Amino acid sequence: MEPKTIKKIGVLTSGGDSPGMNAAIRAVVRAGFYYDIEMYGVYRGYEGMISNDIKKLESKHITHVLERGGTFLKSARSAEFRTPEGRQIAYNNLKSHGIDALVVIGGDGSLTGAHLFYKEFGIPAIGLPGTIDNDLSGTDSTIGFDTACNTAIEAIDKIRDTATSHDRLFFVEVMGRDAGFIAINAGIGSAAAAILIPEKKMPIEHLVDKLRIRTKAKKASNIVIVAEGGKSGGATEIAALVSKHLPYYDIKVTILGHLQRGGSPSSYDRLLASKLGVAAIEGLLQGKYDVMAGLINNKVVYTPIKKAIVDDKSVDEDDFRVAKILST
Amino acid sequence: MEPKTIKKIGVLTSGGDSPGMNAAIRAVVRAGFYYDIEMYGVYRGYEGMISNDIKKLESKHITHVLERGGTFLKSARSAEFRTPEGRQIAYNNLKSHGIDALVVIGGDGSLTGAHLFYKEFGIPAIGLPGTIDNDLSGTDSTIGFDTACNTAIEAIDKIRDTATSHDRLFFVEVMGRDAGFIAINAGIGSAAAAILIPEKKMPIEHLVDKLRIRTKAKKASNIVIVAEGGKSGGATEIAALVSKHLPYYDIKVTILGHLQRGGSPSSYDRLLASKLGVAAIEGLLQGKYDVMAGLINNKVVYTPIKKAIVDDKSVDEDDFRVAKILST
Amino acid sequence: MEPKTIKKIGVLTSGGDSPGMNAAIRAVVRAGFYYDIEMYGVYRGYEGMISNDIKKLESKHITHVLERGGTFLKSARSAEFRTPEGRQIAYNNLKSHGIDALVVIGGDGSLTGAHLFYKEFGIPAIGLPGTIDNDLSGTDSTIGFDTACNTAIEAIDKIRDTATSHDRLFFVEVMGRDAGFIAINAGIGSAAAAILIPEKKMPIEHLVDKLRIRTKAKKASNIVIVAEGGKSGGATEIAALVSKHLPYYDIKVTILGHLQRGGSPSSYDRLLASKLGVAAIEGLLQGKYDVMAGLINNKVVYTPIKKAIVDDKSVDEDDFRVAKILST
Amino acid sequence: MEPKTIKKIGVLTSGGDSPGMNAAIRAVVRAGFYYDIEMYGVYRGYEGMISNDIKKLESKHITHVLERGGTFLKSARSAEFRTPEGRQIAYNNLKSHGIDALVVIGGDGSLTGAHLFYKEFGIPAIGLPGTIDNDLSGTDSTIGFDTACNTAIEAIDKIRDTATSHDRLFFVEVMGRDAGFIAINAGIGSAAAAILIPEKKMPIEHLVDKLRIRTKAKKASNIVIVAEGGKSGGATEIAALVSKHLPYYDIKVTILGHLQRGGSPSSYDRLLASKLGVAAIEGLLQGKYDVMAGLINNKVVYTPIKKAIVDDKSVDEDDFRVAKILST
C-alpha cells in the first residue's frame, strides 16, 4: 500500500497491563521523535479515546519509564468502544488533535479494537503484543511474558523453601487465562511434580498416582503448577480433589495472582519492547496497517491483526514432553 | 546456676519455618565447633526427636546453607511431643546419643516444648526466636521477620504497578498470625491507603470513608493491607464488605501466602541469626537454661522462655500513628 | 525553646545519595501537609539553595517515589555554601520564598551545613541521617544502610556461586568510607573468610595464615570482604599483597561500587525514613532545632547535630568477635 | 551413524561457569535416568577427568540444584588436557568406570575438548552451550546469557538511581569477552546513552559529541555501556579518554565483574537448560556425536561442534540500529 503521510501518531495501552508496556511506549515515542513525528498519548486505552483524554507527549514523559512495570498511559477496558457510536466519538477526538495513525499495545481484545478502527475509519493502525499470557500468534513471545515467568519462578522458589522444610505438597496457581505458557515455563523452571494446563486434560487419578510414586521415591518437594484457566478448575479445586485421594498429605494452595502482572521488566522484555516500538513506527511509515509487529526468530515480522488473534498458538508439545521426562 | 559440663549439643528447628533458620543453625553449629562441642542435628523438630532422626553434624552439612531459605533440618509439628510419654521417648533418644543440651529454633509453640523438656528432664535448653510473625518478647525482631517484610513489599510493589495502571483497589493479605507486625511494616513501606491489623478494630465505615476521600483526592493507587488474623476476617472478607459500599470500584484481592515464609534471608536476618546462634552456644556454656536468646537494642539478652512467650508484644502505637499521618 | 511559628518548610537532600531518601522526602512532605504547612523542595542540595532552584511541592510530586532509589530532589556537593557569602545568598533565597524552616537529609557534611545555617541565620533546621555509611551517632541505623547491606550480600551471593564453582579466592570491596559497617554486616552475612575494616588493623600475615588454614580445611569458598576505607588499601591492594604470599591461588577482585547506593529501599529503610520524616516535621513544630532526628531502640530521639556528627560510632566489638568465631 | 549402545554417560562442566549449568546437569542426569542410563559426574571439568575425580550420580545429587547458580560439578581450566598425554589419561579413567559417552557443558574451549576427545578416542560426545557470552553459533542463546543480561540491567538500574540523583556520567563495564551481546542487550535495556562493543569501532570524538548533545537536551542520566573486550579498552580507559574532552563532567566507572556469572538462573535459562539437557541424552542415543545441541527458533538443533565454535555469531545489526534510534 502507498504509505499515507503521517505527522501525528497516537499511542495507547489497553486491556490487562504487562511489564514492558512502558518500555514499548518509550520506544514508540522515541522512534516517533527520531522520524520527526508528533507523538500523542491516549490515556486509559479506548476509554480515554472516547473521553478525549489525549495529551501531546514530550521527552520528559518517557524519562525513567523503561524500567518500570505497568503503563504510565494507564489502561482500561471500554464497553462503549465496542459500539459503533463509541468508536465514532473516539475517531472524532483523534481527528480534533490531528492524529493520523495509532499504535495500540495490548492483548487480543485491544488489537481487535485497532483492527475495527482501521476498517471503519481507515486510520492507519498497528498493534504490539502486550500481554503476559503469550497467547498471540505472529510473535515468539509477547511483551511481559518473560517477566511474568521470572516473577512466577522467583515466587515458587520461595514456596519451595517452605514446602521442602515441611515435606508439604503445594498447588501453585499461575496466570495465563486459557493458555498454559506461563504454567509450562514455570513448571519446568521450578522442577514441578506436575503441570496442569488448559490445553491438556490430565485425569485426577493420573496426578494422584504421580504424586504417590514421587512420595515413595522421597522426592524432596512436591509442587504442582496449575494454570488459572484449567479445565478442571484452578489450584483450589484441584487441591480439594487431590486431598480426597491423599488425605494424609499436608496440602497448601497459593494463588500467585496479580503480582505476576507487575514488576520491572526483564532484559528480554525490555529488548523486545524496544525493538517492537521502533518497528511500530517504521511499519506505519512504510504503509503497514492493520498488522501486529512481532518478533519471530529475532526478526521483526508484521502479521495481519486478524491472523495474530485468531491463529491458535499453543504450548509446544515438546516442552510438555520435556516436562514429563524431567518430573519422573 | 553452676553450668553443667556440656560435650554434645543437639539443634532443631520446629513449627513454621522462617528465612534465616539455616543461618541460625549454621551459627549454632559453627560456634559449637569453636568451643569443641560435638553437634547433632535433630531432623523434623520434635517429631525427629521421638523417631530418633538424629545425626552428627559436620562442617560439610552447614556449607552454603546460610543464604538459603527454609531449614535443612526440616521442621514439623508433633502431636506426640505434647504428651509426657512422647517427651520421655524423645529424652531417651537424646540420651542414647549422649546429647547434653538443646538449642531449639522456632516460635512460641517450639519454645514451649523446650521449656517443658527442661522442666521435666533437666536438659539444658535454650531457644532462638525463629518465626516471621515477630510475636515473641525478649527480642526486637525475630529471625525471618525482616525478610518476610521485604518479600511482602517487593510483592506489593509489583501489585502497585498493575493497581496504578488500572486505578484499581487492591486488598492484599499478609501473614503474621494474630500479630500485625508484617502488616504495619508492609503497609507503611508500601504507602497503603489503610492497614488492618488484629490489634486494632477499624469499623468498615471508617475504611470506606477513607477510600472515598482518597478517590476524590485522586491518590494514584489504593492498596489496603490486611493482616491474616484480623478480627473482621482476611482480605477476601474485608473486600466483600467494602465492595457493598463501593460497588463501582474495581476491587481485587491477593493473598500473598506462603511465599512470605521462604526466600534467601536479608542481611539483617543473617546478622541476627548469626549473633543469636553464637549466643545460644555461649549461653548454654554459661549455664543459661530455659531462656530464649534475643537481641534488644543490638545487645544479646537472655529472657526466660515463659516470659518471652507470654508477654504481650504488640505493634508500636507510634508506628500506627505514623501510618495514619502518611496515608491521609 | 519556645517554638517559632512555622508556615513554610523547605526540604533538601545533600551529599551522596542513599536508598530511602525519596521515602524520607515523601514522609516529610506528607507530614507537612498533615500539619497544614506549605512544603518546598530545594533541588540539588545547597547548590540549589544558592541558585534558587526551589519549588513548591504538591501531592503529585511525592506520588510513587517512596519505593524508588535515589532522590528526586537530586543531590550535589556545594563548595560555595562553605563560604559565608554563599550561605548569605542561600538565606536570601529561602526568605524570598518565605521559607521558615529546613529539613536536611544527608550525611555529616550535609548536617554540618544545616548546623551552620541555623547558627548564622537562626533558621530552624533539623537533620535526618541519610547515608549508606551508617557513620552518624544518634541513630541505630542511617537511612539507606540496610538496603546497601542487602545489595551487597545479594551481589556477594552471586559471586560466591562462581567462587565455589572454581575454588577461587575473591576479594570484594564494599563501600562505607572510613566506617566498616557495611563490611562487617556483609561479611557476616556472606560467611566471609575474613573482613577487613578501617577500624581494625589486620596484619597481612594473619590474613594469609587464615586463608591457608581454610584451604587445608577445604572450606567451600573463600571470600574476603574489604571496606573501601581500609588502612592497607582497598581490595585491589590487599589482593596484590596476598597473591605474593599465595602465588598458586586463583585470586579475583570485585569492587561493588556505586550500585550499593541505588535500588529500591528495603522494608526497614522505608519504615525508618517514614518515621523520621514525620519526626522531622513534628520536631520543628515542637521547637527542636539544630538537631538530628534518629531512631534508637525504635524510639525517635533528637540529638544535637554537632554531637551526631562528632561522636564516634564504631563497629560493635561483639559483631567483630562473632565474625571471627563464625569464620574459623 | 548407527548409534552405539550406551549404558553409562559422564557429564561435566568446563571453563567459566554460567547460571543454568546446574539446571543443565540436572536435566542431563534426569533424562539419563529416564532412559535407564547410569550417570556419572566428572568433577572440575577435564581436570577431574585426568585426576579421576568421577562419581556415580544419584537422584539426591541433583535435588535443589536447578535453581542455584554455578555448577555443583565445579569447573576448571585444564592445561594438561590440551596435551595428547593428558587426554590419554583422561580416556583411561573414563574407561575404568565403563563410561560410554560424554556430555560437556561449557564454552568454545570446553566444546573443543569434547571434539578432540571424540576424534582421538571415538567416545560419543555431545556439547551444550554453557557460557554467559552467547558467542556460540548453533543456538539462539547460550545457557546463562539471559540471566547475565538480567543481572546486568538490575545492577545498572541501581546505578542509574545514583547517576540521576547527581547528574553524573557513568561508564559501566559488562562481561562478554570479545562479544558484545551482553553489552547491546544491557545497553538497550537500560536506555544507555551509548554502547561500545568489540564488533563496532566508535571514534572517541563521536562518543564525546553524543554526550555533549545529550547534556544540552538535559537527558536525565548518562550511562555508557562498555563491553569488556572493546577495541579501545574497557570502561576505565574509555572514561579516561572522555574525561579529557569533558573535564567538567562528574564521571564514575563501575566494572560489574564476576557477579554477572552467578545468581539463580532466569526462567528462560532454566527452560533452555532443561530442554538441552534432555536433547543431549536423546542425541547421544540417536547417534548424534561430536555435535552441540542448541535451540534455534525454539527447536532443538544439533550442530557439528567445529561449526558451532568457528562460525561467527555477531551482534544483530538491527539491534545496533535500534539502540542508536532510542538513544538520540
Tab-separated table of C-alpha atoms in Angstrom, chain A residues 43-317:
chain	number	residue	atom	x	y	z
A	43	TYR	CA	-4.740	7.726	28.383
A	44	ARG	CA	-6.744	4.779	29.763
A	45	GLY	CA	-6.919	2.980	26.451
A	46	TYR	CA	-10.004	3.306	24.299
A	47	GLU	CA	-11.862	4.828	27.228
A	48	GLY	CA	-9.569	7.837	27.058
A	49	MET	CA	-10.015	7.994	23.314
A	50	ILE	CA	-13.739	8.410	23.868
A	51	SER	CA	-13.386	10.836	26.775
A	52	ASN	CA	-10.694	12.730	24.862
A	53	ASP	CA	-8.029	12.125	27.488
A	54	ILE	CA	-5.252	12.721	24.980
A	55	LYS	CA	-2.018	14.629	25.536
A	56	LYS	CA	0.949	15.577	23.454
A	57	LEU	CA	3.980	13.693	24.681
A	58	GLU	CA	7.406	15.170	25.204
A	59	SER	CA	10.746	13.681	26.050
A	60	LYS	CA	10.191	14.225	29.766
A	61	HIS	CA	7.128	11.972	29.765
A	62	ILE	CA	9.194	8.955	28.819
A	63	THR	CA	12.168	9.566	31.071
A	64	HIS	CA	12.734	6.745	33.543
A	65	VAL	CA	9.728	4.740	32.444
A	66	LEU	CA	11.577	1.980	30.586
A	67	GLU	CA	12.452	0.135	33.769
A	68	ARG	CA	9.080	0.474	35.462
A	69	GLY	CA	6.261	-2.045	35.479
A	70	GLY	CA	2.732	-1.118	34.454
A	71	THR	CA	1.872	1.596	31.963
A	72	PHE	CA	2.040	5.307	32.652
A	73	LEU	CA	-0.620	5.828	29.977
A	74	LYS	CA	-2.834	3.631	32.142
A	75	SER	CA	-5.132	1.003	30.786
A	76	ALA	CA	-8.802	0.157	30.955
A	77	ARG	CA	-11.450	-1.909	29.282
A	78	SER	CA	-14.054	0.115	27.445
A	79	ALA	CA	-17.567	-1.153	26.793
A	80	GLU	CA	-18.506	1.951	24.856
A	81	PHE	CA	-15.765	1.422	22.305
A	82	ARG	CA	-17.426	-1.837	21.330
A	83	THR	CA	-20.321	0.160	19.935
A	84	PRO	CA	-20.130	1.948	16.556
A	85	GLU	CA	-21.273	5.139	18.279
A	86	GLY	CA	-18.428	4.932	20.773
A	87	ARG	CA	-15.911	4.419	18.024
A	88	GLN	CA	-17.296	7.399	16.109
A	89	ILE	CA	-16.768	9.644	19.118
A	90	ALA	CA	-13.270	8.234	19.527
A	91	TYR	CA	-12.488	8.919	15.883
A	92	ASN	CA	-13.712	12.476	16.144
A	93	ASN	CA	-11.484	13.059	19.135
A	94	LEU	CA	-8.435	11.747	17.322
A	95	LYS	CA	-9.206	13.990	14.355
A	96	SER	CA	-9.611	17.001	16.621
A	97	HIS	CA	-5.961	16.520	17.579
A	98	GLY	CA	-4.938	15.863	14.005
A	99	ILE	CA	-3.758	12.372	14.869
A	100	ASP	CA	-3.029	10.413	11.670
A	101	ALA	CA	-2.199	6.981	12.964
A	102	LEU	CA	-2.335	4.762	16.001
A	103	VAL	CA	-0.123	2.331	17.884
A	104	VAL	CA	-2.100	0.037	20.168
A	105	ILE	CA	-0.282	-2.052	22.778
A	106	GLY	CA	-2.259	-4.864	24.347
A	107	GLY	CA	-3.777	-8.319	24.023
A	108	ASP	CA	-6.281	-9.761	21.576
A	109	GLY	CA	-9.194	-7.576	22.646
A	110	SER	CA	-7.092	-4.451	22.320
A	111	LEU	CA	-5.784	-5.417	18.901
A	112	THR	CA	-9.323	-6.222	17.741
A	113	GLY	CA	-10.216	-2.635	18.573
A	114	ALA	CA	-7.377	-1.372	16.389
A	115	HIS	CA	-8.494	-3.622	13.563
A	116	LEU	CA	-12.098	-2.414	13.748
A	117	PHE	CA	-10.990	1.182	13.924
A	118	TYR	CA	-8.853	0.785	10.841
A	119	LYS	CA	-11.648	-0.984	8.981
A	120	GLU	CA	-14.258	1.611	9.829
A	121	PHE	CA	-12.311	4.852	9.571
A	122	GLY	CA	-9.224	3.947	7.593
A	123	ILE	CA	-6.942	5.156	10.329
A	124	PRO	CA	-3.515	3.535	9.899
A	125	ALA	CA	-3.134	1.374	12.965
A	126	ILE	CA	-0.519	-1.052	14.104
A	127	GLY	CA	-0.603	-3.313	17.136
A	128	LEU	CA	2.070	-4.508	19.550
A	129	PRO	CA	1.591	-7.695	21.549
A	130	GLY	CA	1.390	-6.581	25.174
A	131	THR	CA	0.184	-9.312	27.480
A	132	ILE	CA	1.733	-11.710	29.969
A	133	ASP	CA	-0.335	-14.568	28.528
A	134	ASN	CA	1.760	-15.104	25.360
A	135	ASP	CA	-1.404	-16.113	23.529
A	136	LEU	CA	-0.873	-14.156	20.294
A	137	SER	CA	0.423	-15.589	17.070
A	138	GLY	CA	2.871	-13.650	14.950
A	139	THR	CA	5.468	-13.326	17.689
A	140	ASP	CA	7.597	-15.815	19.590
A	141	SER	CA	6.899	-14.001	22.808
A	142	THR	CA	4.546	-11.246	23.887
A	143	ILE	CA	5.768	-8.241	25.837
A	144	GLY	CA	5.584	-9.121	29.516
A	145	PHE	CA	5.557	-12.886	29.207
A	146	ASP	CA	9.232	-13.373	30.065
A	147	THR	CA	8.983	-11.122	33.117
A	148	ALA	CA	5.857	-12.908	34.313
A	149	CYS	CA	7.665	-16.243	34.040
A	150	ASN	CA	10.572	-14.870	36.065
A	151	THR	CA	8.217	-13.482	38.686
A	152	ALA	CA	6.473	-16.827	38.895
A	153	ILE	CA	9.627	-18.892	39.355
A	154	GLU	CA	11.037	-16.475	41.922
A	155	ALA	CA	7.846	-16.814	43.941
A	156	ILE	CA	7.824	-20.588	43.533
A	157	ASP	CA	11.478	-20.761	44.614
A	158	LYS	CA	10.400	-19.148	47.875
A	159	ILE	CA	7.459	-21.511	48.223
A	160	ARG	CA	9.755	-24.455	47.613
A	161	ASP	CA	11.852	-23.438	50.629
A	162	THR	CA	8.903	-23.868	52.914
A	163	ALA	CA	7.498	-26.853	51.003
A	164	THR	CA	10.773	-28.709	51.450
A	165	SER	CA	11.167	-27.736	55.088
A	166	HIS	CA	7.772	-29.223	55.889
A	167	ASP	CA	7.500	-32.002	53.252
A	168	ARG	CA	4.366	-30.343	52.041
A	169	LEU	CA	2.505	-30.589	48.769
A	170	PHE	CA	1.839	-27.179	47.239
A	171	PHE	CA	-0.576	-26.326	44.467
A	172	VAL	CA	0.504	-23.052	42.927
A	173	GLU	CA	-1.835	-21.277	40.529
A	174	VAL	CA	-0.268	-19.092	37.856
A	175	MET	CA	-1.899	-16.731	35.368
A	176	GLY	CA	-2.289	-17.134	31.622
A	177	ARG	CA	-6.035	-17.066	31.033
A	178	ASP	CA	-6.829	-20.003	28.748
A	179	ALA	CA	-3.187	-20.506	27.746
A	180	GLY	CA	-0.664	-22.646	29.586
A	181	PHE	CA	2.504	-20.784	28.597
A	182	ILE	CA	3.379	-19.363	31.987
A	183	ALA	CA	2.445	-22.654	33.612
A	184	ILE	CA	4.669	-24.782	31.410
A	185	ASN	CA	7.663	-22.447	31.725
A	186	ALA	CA	7.234	-22.006	35.451
A	187	GLY	CA	6.642	-25.709	35.882
A	188	ILE	CA	9.781	-26.796	34.061
A	189	GLY	CA	11.709	-23.982	35.687
A	190	SER	CA	10.679	-24.983	39.173
A	191	ALA	CA	11.042	-28.742	38.858
A	192	ALA	CA	7.325	-29.178	39.413
A	193	ALA	CA	5.924	-32.622	40.080
A	194	ALA	CA	3.162	-31.922	37.582
A	195	ILE	CA	1.865	-29.112	35.400
A	196	LEU	CA	-1.832	-28.695	34.673
A	197	ILE	CA	-2.611	-26.594	31.635
A	198	PRO	CA	-5.842	-25.820	29.806
A	199	GLU	CA	-4.511	-27.354	26.583
A	200	LYS	CA	-4.155	-30.818	28.113
A	201	LYS	CA	-6.599	-32.824	30.125
A	202	MET	CA	-4.956	-34.738	32.957
A	203	PRO	CA	-7.287	-37.119	34.813
A	204	ILE	CA	-7.077	-36.543	38.524
A	205	GLU	CA	-6.167	-40.209	39.014
A	206	HIS	CA	-3.007	-39.772	36.945
A	207	LEU	CA	-1.992	-36.807	39.043
A	208	VAL	CA	-2.651	-38.713	42.253
A	209	ASP	CA	-0.645	-41.696	41.021
A	210	LYS	CA	2.252	-39.480	40.074
A	211	LEU	CA	2.281	-37.835	43.484
A	212	ARG	CA	2.135	-41.236	45.194
A	213	ILE	CA	5.096	-42.504	43.188
A	214	ARG	CA	7.134	-39.383	43.934
A	215	THR	CA	6.407	-39.691	47.631
A	216	LYS	CA	7.705	-43.242	47.607
A	217	ALA	CA	10.812	-42.052	45.789
A	218	LYS	CA	11.213	-39.413	48.511
A	219	LYS	CA	11.389	-36.528	46.086
A	220	ALA	CA	12.404	-33.524	48.115
A	221	SER	CA	9.433	-31.373	47.351
A	222	ASN	CA	6.160	-31.617	45.588
A	223	ILE	CA	4.958	-28.580	43.760
A	224	VAL	CA	2.112	-28.804	41.277
A	225	ILE	CA	1.643	-25.877	38.918
A	226	VAL	CA	-1.925	-25.155	37.881
A	227	ALA	CA	-2.773	-22.710	35.101
A	228	GLU	CA	-5.678	-20.473	36.093
A	229	GLY	CA	-7.761	-21.426	33.060
A	230	GLY	CA	-7.514	-25.175	33.603
A	231	LYS	CA	-10.416	-27.364	32.549
A	232	SER	CA	-10.808	-28.952	35.977
A	233	GLY	CA	-10.620	-25.646	37.817
A	234	GLY	CA	-7.889	-23.663	39.489
A	235	ALA	CA	-5.433	-24.671	42.185
A	236	THR	CA	-8.074	-24.600	44.916
A	237	GLU	CA	-10.359	-27.028	43.102
A	238	ILE	CA	-7.561	-29.384	42.080
A	239	ALA	CA	-6.117	-29.403	45.583
A	240	ALA	CA	-9.518	-30.291	47.021
A	241	LEU	CA	-9.873	-33.196	44.610
A	242	VAL	CA	-6.382	-34.483	45.311
A	243	SER	CA	-6.773	-34.203	49.044
A	244	LYS	CA	-9.668	-36.630	48.912
A	245	HIS	CA	-7.348	-39.231	47.438
A	246	LEU	CA	-4.362	-38.337	49.591
A	247	PRO	CA	-5.899	-37.443	52.937
A	248	TYR	CA	-2.632	-37.773	54.857
A	249	TYR	CA	-0.803	-35.195	52.785
A	250	ASP	CA	-0.178	-31.741	54.147
A	251	ILE	CA	-1.579	-29.767	51.217
A	252	LYS	CA	-1.400	-25.992	50.714
A	253	VAL	CA	-2.580	-23.696	47.945
A	254	THR	CA	-1.037	-20.424	46.767
A	255	ILE	CA	-2.583	-18.280	44.057
A	256	LEU	CA	0.157	-16.009	42.791
A	257	GLY	CA	-2.325	-13.504	41.399
A	258	HIS	CA	-1.722	-10.021	40.174
A	259	LEU	CA	1.863	-9.699	41.278
A	260	GLN	CA	2.619	-11.576	38.036
A	261	ARG	CA	1.434	-8.526	36.087
A	262	GLY	CA	3.812	-6.068	37.694
A	263	GLY	CA	7.475	-5.584	38.315
A	264	SER	CA	10.383	-4.149	36.415
A	265	PRO	CA	10.609	-5.816	33.001
A	266	SER	CA	13.319	-8.388	32.333
A	267	SER	CA	16.174	-7.729	29.941
A	268	TYR	CA	14.417	-9.772	27.284
A	269	ASP	CA	11.139	-7.852	27.617
A	270	ARG	CA	12.964	-4.534	27.506
A	271	LEU	CA	14.727	-5.575	24.317
A	272	LEU	CA	11.555	-6.987	22.778
A	273	ALA	CA	9.535	-3.889	23.664
A	274	SER	CA	12.272	-1.604	22.363
A	275	LYS	CA	12.581	-3.376	19.044
A	276	LEU	CA	8.846	-3.615	18.531
A	277	GLY	CA	8.349	0.005	19.484
A	278	VAL	CA	10.706	1.074	16.709
A	279	ALA	CA	9.098	-1.462	14.371
A	280	ALA	CA	5.653	0.021	15.037
A	281	ILE	CA	6.681	3.484	13.894
A	282	GLU	CA	8.708	2.231	10.941
A	283	GLY	CA	5.856	-0.055	9.929
A	284	LEU	CA	3.388	2.817	9.883
A	285	LEU	CA	5.787	4.912	7.836
A	286	GLN	CA	6.113	2.053	5.357
A	287	GLY	CA	2.367	1.688	4.973
A	288	LYS	CA	1.927	-1.430	7.086
A	289	TYR	CA	-1.531	-1.004	8.513
A	290	ASP	CA	-3.886	-3.311	10.386
A	291	VAL	CA	-0.970	-5.518	11.376
A	292	MET	CA	0.750	-6.530	14.570
A	293	ALA	CA	4.521	-6.201	14.788
A	294	GLY	CA	6.110	-9.229	16.389
A	295	LEU	CA	9.495	-10.847	16.705
A	296	ILE	CA	9.960	-14.270	15.151
A	297	ASN	CA	13.378	-15.820	15.409
A	298	ASN	CA	14.677	-12.399	16.412
A	299	LYS	CA	13.414	-10.732	13.206
A	300	VAL	CA	10.611	-8.201	13.042
A	301	VAL	CA	7.540	-9.662	11.341
A	302	TYR	CA	4.258	-7.895	10.554
A	303	THR	CA	1.200	-10.147	10.803
A	304	PRO	CA	-2.355	-9.100	9.944
A	305	ILE	CA	-4.119	-8.439	13.222
A	306	LYS	CA	-6.958	-10.837	12.413
A	307	LYS	CA	-4.435	-13.608	11.878
A	308	ALA	CA	-2.455	-12.804	15.014
A	309	ILE	CA	-5.608	-13.023	17.075
A	310	VAL	CA	-7.391	-15.928	15.503
A	311	ASP	CA	-4.496	-18.271	14.923
A	312	ASP	CA	-4.050	-20.850	17.588
A	313	LYS	CA	-0.779	-20.549	19.373
A	314	SER	CA	-0.408	-23.395	21.759
A	315	VAL	CA	2.130	-24.726	24.168
A	316	ASP	CA	4.940	-26.550	22.399
A	317	GLU	CA	4.286	-30.306	22.521
